[in-house]
PDB file of C-alpha atoms in Angstrom:
ATOM      1  CA  UNK D   1      17.832   1.488  19.684  1.00 49.00           C
ATOM      2  CA  UNK D   2      16.460   4.239  17.541  1.00 55.00           C
ATOM      3  CA  UNK D   3      14.738   7.058  19.344  1.00 57.00           C
ATOM      4  CA  UNK D   4      11.062   6.770  18.586  1.00 64.00           C
ATOM      5  CA  UNK D   5       9.143   9.943  17.975  1.00 67.00           C
ATOM      6  CA  UNK D   6       5.413   9.659  18.561  1.00 88.00           C
ATOM      7  CA  UNK D   7       4.485  13.306  18.528  1.00 92.00           C
ATOM      8  CA  UNK D   8       6.141  16.548  17.476  1.00 94.00           C
ATOM      9  CA  UNK D   9       4.876  20.021  18.184  1.00 95.00           C
ATOM     10  CA  UNK D  10       6.288  23.401  17.282  1.00 94.00           C
ATOM     11  CA  UNK D  11       5.439  27.076  16.962  1.00 97.00           C
ATOM     12  CA  UNK D  12       7.398  28.907  14.291  1.00 97.00           C
ATOM     13  CA  UNK D  13       7.284  32.475  13.097  1.00 97.00           C
ATOM     14  CA  UNK D  14       8.164  32.284   9.395  1.00 96.00           C
ATOM     15  CA  UNK D  15       7.724  29.988   6.412  1.00 95.00           C
ATOM     16  CA  UNK D  16      11.502  29.357   6.378  1.00 95.00           C
ATOM     17  CA  UNK D  17      11.336  28.190   9.982  1.00 96.00           C
ATOM     18  CA  UNK D  18       8.304  26.060   9.123  1.00 96.00           C
ATOM     19  CA  UNK D  19      10.259  24.447   6.288  1.00 94.00           C
ATOM     20  CA  UNK D  20      13.206  23.653   8.572  1.00 95.00           C
ATOM     21  CA  UNK D  21      10.880  22.172  11.196  1.00 96.00           C
ATOM     22  CA  UNK D  22       8.995  20.169   8.544  1.00 95.00           C
ATOM     23  CA  UNK D  23      12.239  18.636   7.325  1.00 94.00           C
ATOM     24  CA  UNK D  24      13.162  17.661  10.891  1.00 95.00           C
ATOM     25  CA  UNK D  25       9.720  16.139  11.480  1.00 96.00           C
ATOM     26  CA  UNK D  26       9.961  14.138   8.256  1.00 94.00           C
ATOM     27  CA  UNK D  27      13.511  13.032   9.118  1.00 95.00           C
ATOM     28  CA  UNK D  28      12.066  11.660  12.354  1.00 93.00           C
ATOM     29  CA  UNK D  29       9.898   9.317  10.315  1.00 93.00           C
ATOM     30  CA  UNK D  30       6.545  11.068  10.073  1.00 95.00           C
ATOM     31  CA  UNK D  31       4.545  10.759   6.862  1.00 94.00           C
ATOM     32  CA  UNK D  32       3.268  13.965   5.310  1.00 94.00           C
ATOM     33  CA  UNK D  33      -0.358  13.040   5.986  1.00 94.00           C
ATOM     34  CA  UNK D  34       0.431  12.815   9.721  1.00 95.00           C
ATOM     35  CA  UNK D  35       1.562  16.452   9.788  1.00 95.00           C
ATOM     36  CA  UNK D  36      -0.782  19.383  10.466  1.00 96.00           C
ATOM     37  CA  UNK D  37      -0.048  23.076  10.079  1.00 97.00           C
ATOM     38  CA  UNK D  38      -2.310  25.745  11.546  1.00 97.00           C
ATOM     39  CA  UNK D  39      -2.084  29.454  10.774  1.00 97.00           C
ATOM     40  CA  UNK D  40      -4.339  32.472  10.833  1.00 96.00           C
ATOM     41  CA  UNK D  41      -3.210  33.371   7.308  1.00 95.00           C
ATOM     42  CA  UNK D  42      -2.409  30.293   5.219  1.00 95.00           C
ATOM     43  CA  UNK D  43      -1.477  32.154   2.027  1.00 95.00           C
ATOM     44  CA  UNK D  44       2.271  32.188   2.822  1.00 93.00           C
ATOM     45  CA  UNK D  45       2.067  28.412   3.346  1.00 94.00           C
ATOM     46  CA  UNK D  46       1.212  27.865  -0.321  1.00 90.00           C
ATOM     47  CA  UNK D  47       4.957  28.014  -0.960  1.00 88.00           C
ATOM     48  CA  UNK D  48       5.173  24.639   0.824  1.00 88.00           C
ATOM     49  CA  UNK D  49       3.389  22.991  -2.083  1.00 80.00           C
ATOM     50  CA  UNK D  50       6.198  20.476  -2.596  1.00 84.00           C
ATOM     51  CA  UNK D  51       4.681  18.847   0.482  1.00 85.00           C
ATOM     52  CA  UNK D  52       1.471  17.711  -1.124  1.00 85.00           C
ATOM     53  CA  UNK D  53      -0.040  15.644   1.673  1.00 93.00           C
ATOM     54  CA  UNK D  54       0.439  17.805   4.744  1.00 94.00           C
ATOM     55  CA  UNK D  55      -2.770  19.111   6.277  1.00 94.00           C
ATOM     56  CA  UNK D  56      -2.966  22.894   6.247  1.00 95.00           C
ATOM     57  CA  UNK D  57      -5.685  24.429   8.412  1.00 96.00           C
ATOM     58  CA  UNK D  58      -6.883  28.026   8.299  1.00 96.00           C
ATOM     59  CA  UNK D  59      -7.263  28.683  12.018  1.00 97.00           C
ATOM     60  CA  UNK D  60     -10.286  30.804  12.803  1.00 96.00           C
ATOM     61  CA  UNK D  61     -12.276  29.768   9.723  1.00 96.00           C
ATOM     62  CA  UNK D  62     -16.088  30.022   9.691  1.00 96.00           C
ATOM     63  CA  UNK D  63     -16.517  26.608  11.319  1.00 96.00           C
ATOM     64  CA  UNK D  64     -14.171  27.595  14.146  1.00 97.00           C
ATOM     65  CA  UNK D  65     -16.059  30.868  14.502  1.00 97.00           C
ATOM     66  CA  UNK D  66     -19.413  29.101  14.792  1.00 97.00           C
ATOM     67  CA  UNK D  67     -18.155  26.696  17.455  1.00 96.00           C
ATOM     68  CA  UNK D  68     -16.464  29.621  19.218  1.00 97.00           C
ATOM     69  CA  UNK D  69     -19.760  31.481  19.330  1.00 97.00           C
ATOM     70  CA  UNK D  70     -21.583  28.464  20.760  1.00 97.00           C
ATOM     71  CA  UNK D  71     -18.930  27.452  23.290  1.00 96.00           C
ATOM     72  CA  UNK D  72     -17.484  30.862  24.155  1.00 96.00           C
ATOM     73  CA  UNK D  73     -13.991  29.449  23.587  1.00 95.00           C
ATOM     74  CA  UNK D  74     -11.298  31.496  21.815  1.00 96.00           C
ATOM     75  CA  UNK D  75     -11.590  30.892  18.067  1.00 97.00           C
ATOM     76  CA  UNK D  76      -7.905  29.937  17.696  1.00 97.00           C
ATOM     77  CA  UNK D  77      -8.166  27.480  20.545  1.00 96.00           C
ATOM     78  CA  UNK D  78     -11.255  26.006  18.893  1.00 96.00           C
ATOM     79  CA  UNK D  79      -9.225  25.460  15.703  1.00 96.00           C
ATOM     80  CA  UNK D  80      -7.053  22.951  17.586  1.00 96.00           C
ATOM     81  CA  UNK D  81     -10.045  20.810  18.665  1.00 92.00           C
ATOM     82  CA  UNK D  82      -9.187  18.026  16.185  1.00 89.00           C
ATOM     83  CA  UNK D  83      -5.952  17.327  18.061  1.00 93.00           C
ATOM     84  CA  UNK D  84      -5.689  15.530  21.397  1.00 88.00           C
ATOM     85  CA  UNK D  85      -4.074  18.345  23.351  1.00 94.00           C
ATOM     86  CA  UNK D  86      -4.243  19.344  27.011  1.00 94.00           C
ATOM     87  CA  UNK D  87      -6.067  22.544  27.986  1.00 94.00           C
ATOM     88  CA  UNK D  88      -2.694  24.160  28.713  1.00 96.00           C
ATOM     89  CA  UNK D  89      -1.374  23.237  25.274  1.00 96.00           C
ATOM     90  CA  UNK D  90      -4.543  24.477  23.596  1.00 96.00           C
ATOM     91  CA  UNK D  91      -4.286  27.820  25.399  1.00 96.00           C
ATOM     92  CA  UNK D  92      -0.559  28.170  24.635  1.00 97.00           C
ATOM     93  CA  UNK D  93      -0.655  27.200  20.954  1.00 97.00           C
ATOM     94  CA  UNK D  94      -3.968  28.966  20.345  1.00 97.00           C
ATOM     95  CA  UNK D  95      -2.376  32.160  21.648  1.00 97.00           C
ATOM     96  CA  UNK D  96       0.654  31.617  19.417  1.00 98.00           C
ATOM     97  CA  UNK D  97      -1.555  31.268  16.346  1.00 98.00           C
ATOM     98  CA  UNK D  98      -3.466  34.375  17.366  1.00 97.00           C
ATOM     99  CA  UNK D  99      -0.129  36.242  17.512  1.00 97.00           C
ATOM    100  CA  UNK D 100       0.615  35.155  13.930  1.00 97.00           C
ATOM    101  CA  UNK D 101       2.711  32.045  14.514  1.00 98.00           C
ATOM    102  CA  UNK D 102       2.509  28.875  12.436  1.00 98.00           C
ATOM    103  CA  UNK D 103       1.707  25.818  14.582  1.00 98.00           C
ATOM    104  CA  UNK D 104       3.061  22.441  13.463  1.00 97.00           C
ATOM    105  CA  UNK D 105       1.759  19.204  14.879  1.00 97.00           C
ATOM    106  CA  UNK D 106       2.660  15.644  13.922  1.00 96.00           C
ATOM    107  CA  UNK D 107       1.467  12.425  15.476  1.00 93.00           C
ATOM    108  CA  UNK D 108       1.874   8.857  14.318  1.00 89.00           C
ATOM    109  CA  UNK D 109      -1.514   7.472  13.422  1.00 74.00           C
ATOM    110  CA  UNK D 110      -0.341   3.934  14.138  1.00 64.00           C
ATOM    111  CA  UNK D 111       2.055   3.941  17.099  1.00 53.00           C
ATOM    112  CA  UNK D 112       4.156   0.801  17.315  1.00 54.00           C
ATOM    113  CA  UNK D 113       3.279  -0.020  20.877  1.00 49.00           C
ATOM    114  CA  UNK D 114      -0.130  -1.523  21.454  1.00 43.00           C
ATOM    115  CA  UNK D 115      -2.119   1.358  22.834  1.00 47.00           C
ATOM    116  CA  UNK D 116      -5.885   1.503  22.804  1.00 47.00           C
ATOM    117  CA  UNK D 117      -6.812   3.260  19.592  1.00 49.00           C
ATOM    118  CA  UNK D 118      -8.138   6.744  20.275  1.00 53.00           C
ATOM    119  CA  UNK D 119     -11.307   7.224  18.293  1.00 52.00           C
ATOM    120  CA  UNK D 120     -11.142  10.276  16.061  1.00 53.00           C
ATOM    121  CA  UNK D 121     -14.598  11.558  16.850  1.00 52.00           C
ATOM    122  CA  UNK D 122     -16.045  14.414  14.820  1.00 53.00           C
ATOM    123  CA  UNK D 123     -16.930  17.315  17.041  1.00 55.00           C
ATOM    124  CA  UNK D 124     -20.613  17.369  17.925  1.00 56.00           C
ATOM    125  CA  UNK D 125     -21.963  20.867  18.047  1.00 54.00           C
ATOM    126  CA  UNK D 126     -24.481  20.854  20.863  1.00 58.00           C
ATOM    127  CA  UNK D 127     -28.011  21.543  19.719  1.00 57.00           C
ATOM    128  CA  UNK D 128     -29.044  24.951  20.864  1.00 58.00           C
ATOM    129  CA  UNK D 129     -32.264  24.371  22.782  1.00 56.00           C
ATOM    130  CA  UNK D 130     -34.797  27.056  23.652  1.00 54.00           C
TER     131      UNK D 130
END
């Protein structure tokens, strides 16, 4: 039986490495729109424009900064909030991004096995009360 990949994660340190990893992820059957890249500086990632549907996130953007201010969480860890990661993963990959790495994440949106569908809930910023 074919090995089934449900999730792929990687930290890479150059656009060339990112490209290699992207090709592996796609060879494992992920669609472009299921792939997310996070980096502090996304300008070098513009050279990946042959991949039109991958999601490129500027980690530490103004939204991340606002949530970081409210929650006291590291801004690069906050940037990973849209992914279902463990606290350990968030700390590890957030630190990598902070150090200048490119973080790649891919997850099948429709896994073949019948799992309860995880709701993709938008983050609710708590109301700041006096």
